[in-house]
Coordinates of C-alpha atoms in Angstrom, one line a residue:
X1 CA 35.5 3.2 -64.3
X2 CA 33.7 3.6 -67.9
X3 CA 31.7 0.9 -68.9
X4 CA 29.7 0.9 -72.1
X5 CA 26.6 -1.8 -72.6
X6 CA 24.5 -2.1 -75.6
X7 CA 20.7 -2.1 -74.4
X8 CA 18.8 -2.8 -77.6
X9 CA 19.2 -3.0 -81.5
X10 CA 17.1 -2.9 -84.5
X11 CA 17.5 -5.7 -87.1
X12 CA 16.5 -5.2 -90.7
X13 CA 15.4 -8.6 -92.4
X14 CA 17.5 -7.2 -95.4
X15 CA 19.8 -4.4 -96.6
X16 CA 21.7 -4.2 -99.9
X17 CA 21.8 -8.1 -100.3
X18 CA 22.8 -8.7 -96.3
X19 CA 20.5 -10.5 -94.0
X20 CA 20.0 -9.6 -90.6
X21 CA 21.8 -6.3 -90.7
X22 CA 21.5 -4.1 -87.1
X23 CA 20.4 -0.7 -88.4
X24 CA 20.1 1.3 -84.9
X25 CA 22.1 0.5 -81.8
X26 CA 21.2 1.8 -78.4
X27 CA 23.5 2.1 -75.6
X28 CA 24.4 3.4 -72.4
X29 CA 27.9 4.8 -70.8
X30 CA 28.2 4.6 -67.1
X31 CA 31.0 5.9 -65.2
X32 CA 31.0 4.4 -61.4
X33 CA 32.9 5.3 -58.2
X34 CA 31.9 3.9 -55.0
X35 CA 28.4 3.6 -54.8
X36 CA 27.7 6.3 -57.3
X37 CA 27.1 6.4 -61.0
X38 CA 26.9 8.7 -63.9
X39 CA 26.1 8.0 -67.4
X40 CA 24.7 8.8 -70.8
X41 CA 22.2 6.9 -73.0
X42 CA 22.0 7.1 -76.6
X43 CA 21.2 5.6 -80.1
X44 CA 23.3 5.2 -83.1
X45 CA 22.0 4.7 -86.9
X46 CA 24.6 2.6 -88.1
X47 CA 23.9 3.1 -91.9
X48 CA 24.3 0.6 -94.7
X49 CA 26.8 -2.6 -94.3
X50 CA 30.0 -2.0 -95.4
X51 CA 32.6 -5.1 -96.6
X52 CA 33.4 -5.2 -93.1
X53 CA 29.9 -7.0 -92.5
X54 CA 29.3 -9.5 -89.4
X55 CA 26.8 -12.1 -89.9
X56 CA 24.2 -11.6 -87.2
X57 CA 25.0 -14.6 -85.3
X58 CA 28.6 -13.6 -85.1
X59 CA 28.2 -10.3 -83.7
X60 CA 29.5 -9.3 -80.1
X61 CA 28.8 -6.5 -78.0
X62 CA 32.0 -5.3 -78.7
X63 CA 31.4 -5.2 -82.7
X64 CA 28.3 -3.1 -82.2
X65 CA 30.3 -0.5 -80.1
X66 CA 32.8 -0.1 -82.6
X67 CA 30.1 0.2 -85.2
X68 CA 28.5 3.1 -83.2
X69 CA 31.8 4.9 -82.3
X70 CA 32.9 4.7 -86.3
X71 CA 29.3 5.9 -87.4
X72 CA 29.3 8.9 -85.3
X73 CA 29.3 8.4 -81.7
X74 CA 31.7 10.7 -80.0
X75 CA 33.5 8.1 -77.5
X76 CA 35.5 10.7 -75.7
X77 CA 32.7 13.3 -75.4
X78 CA 30.1 10.5 -74.2
X79 CA 32.8 9.4 -71.6
X80 CA 33.4 12.9 -70.7
X81 CA 29.7 13.4 -69.9
X82 CA 29.3 10.3 -68.0
X83 CA 32.3 11.4 -65.8
X84 CA 31.0 14.8 -65.4
X85 CA 27.5 13.4 -64.1
X86 CA 29.7 11.0 -62.1
X87 CA 31.2 14.1 -60.6
X88 CA 28.1 15.6 -59.7
X89 CA 27.0 12.7 -58.1
X90 CA 30.0 12.3 -56.0
X91 CA 29.4 16.3 -54.8
X92 CA 25.7 16.0 -54.3
X93 CA 25.1 16.2 -50.5
X94 CA 21.3 14.7 -50.9
X95 CA 20.7 11.0 -50.0
X96 CA 18.8 9.0 -52.2
X97 CA 15.4 7.8 -51.0
X98 CA 13.0 5.0 -52.1
X99 CA 10.3 6.3 -54.5
X100 CA 6.7 6.9 -52.9
X101 CA 5.1 4.8 -55.5
X102 CA 5.5 1.5 -57.3
X103 CA 8.5 2.0 -59.7
X104 CA 8.4 0.9 -63.5
X105 CA 10.3 -2.1 -63.9
X106 CA 13.4 -1.3 -65.6
X107 CA 13.0 -4.1 -68.4
X108 CA 10.1 -2.2 -69.7
X109 CA 12.2 1.1 -70.3
X110 CA 14.0 -0.7 -73.0
X111 CA 11.8 -1.4 -76.0

């Protein structure tokens, strides 16, 4: 199963007369099977607003992902990389162990 998630966005106060414009979207693409996952992370610069501009308050995650895919993020290639990463994880014979130090909170990884 492939899942895309937008993890953060950068918003400019004004671009070409439009207010609260999403200019960068950071995303993750995950492939999962059983208890294993593979994935890719990335960021897409969205460029200047077009006539299909959607007000910030009305944006959905699906809208942002569509903008990413139409702004240069290769959906098929990214999903293939995530699946390839998953396949490596499924074939691995090593077992996951807890870190021997205090892990960083995942919330602090996404700025």
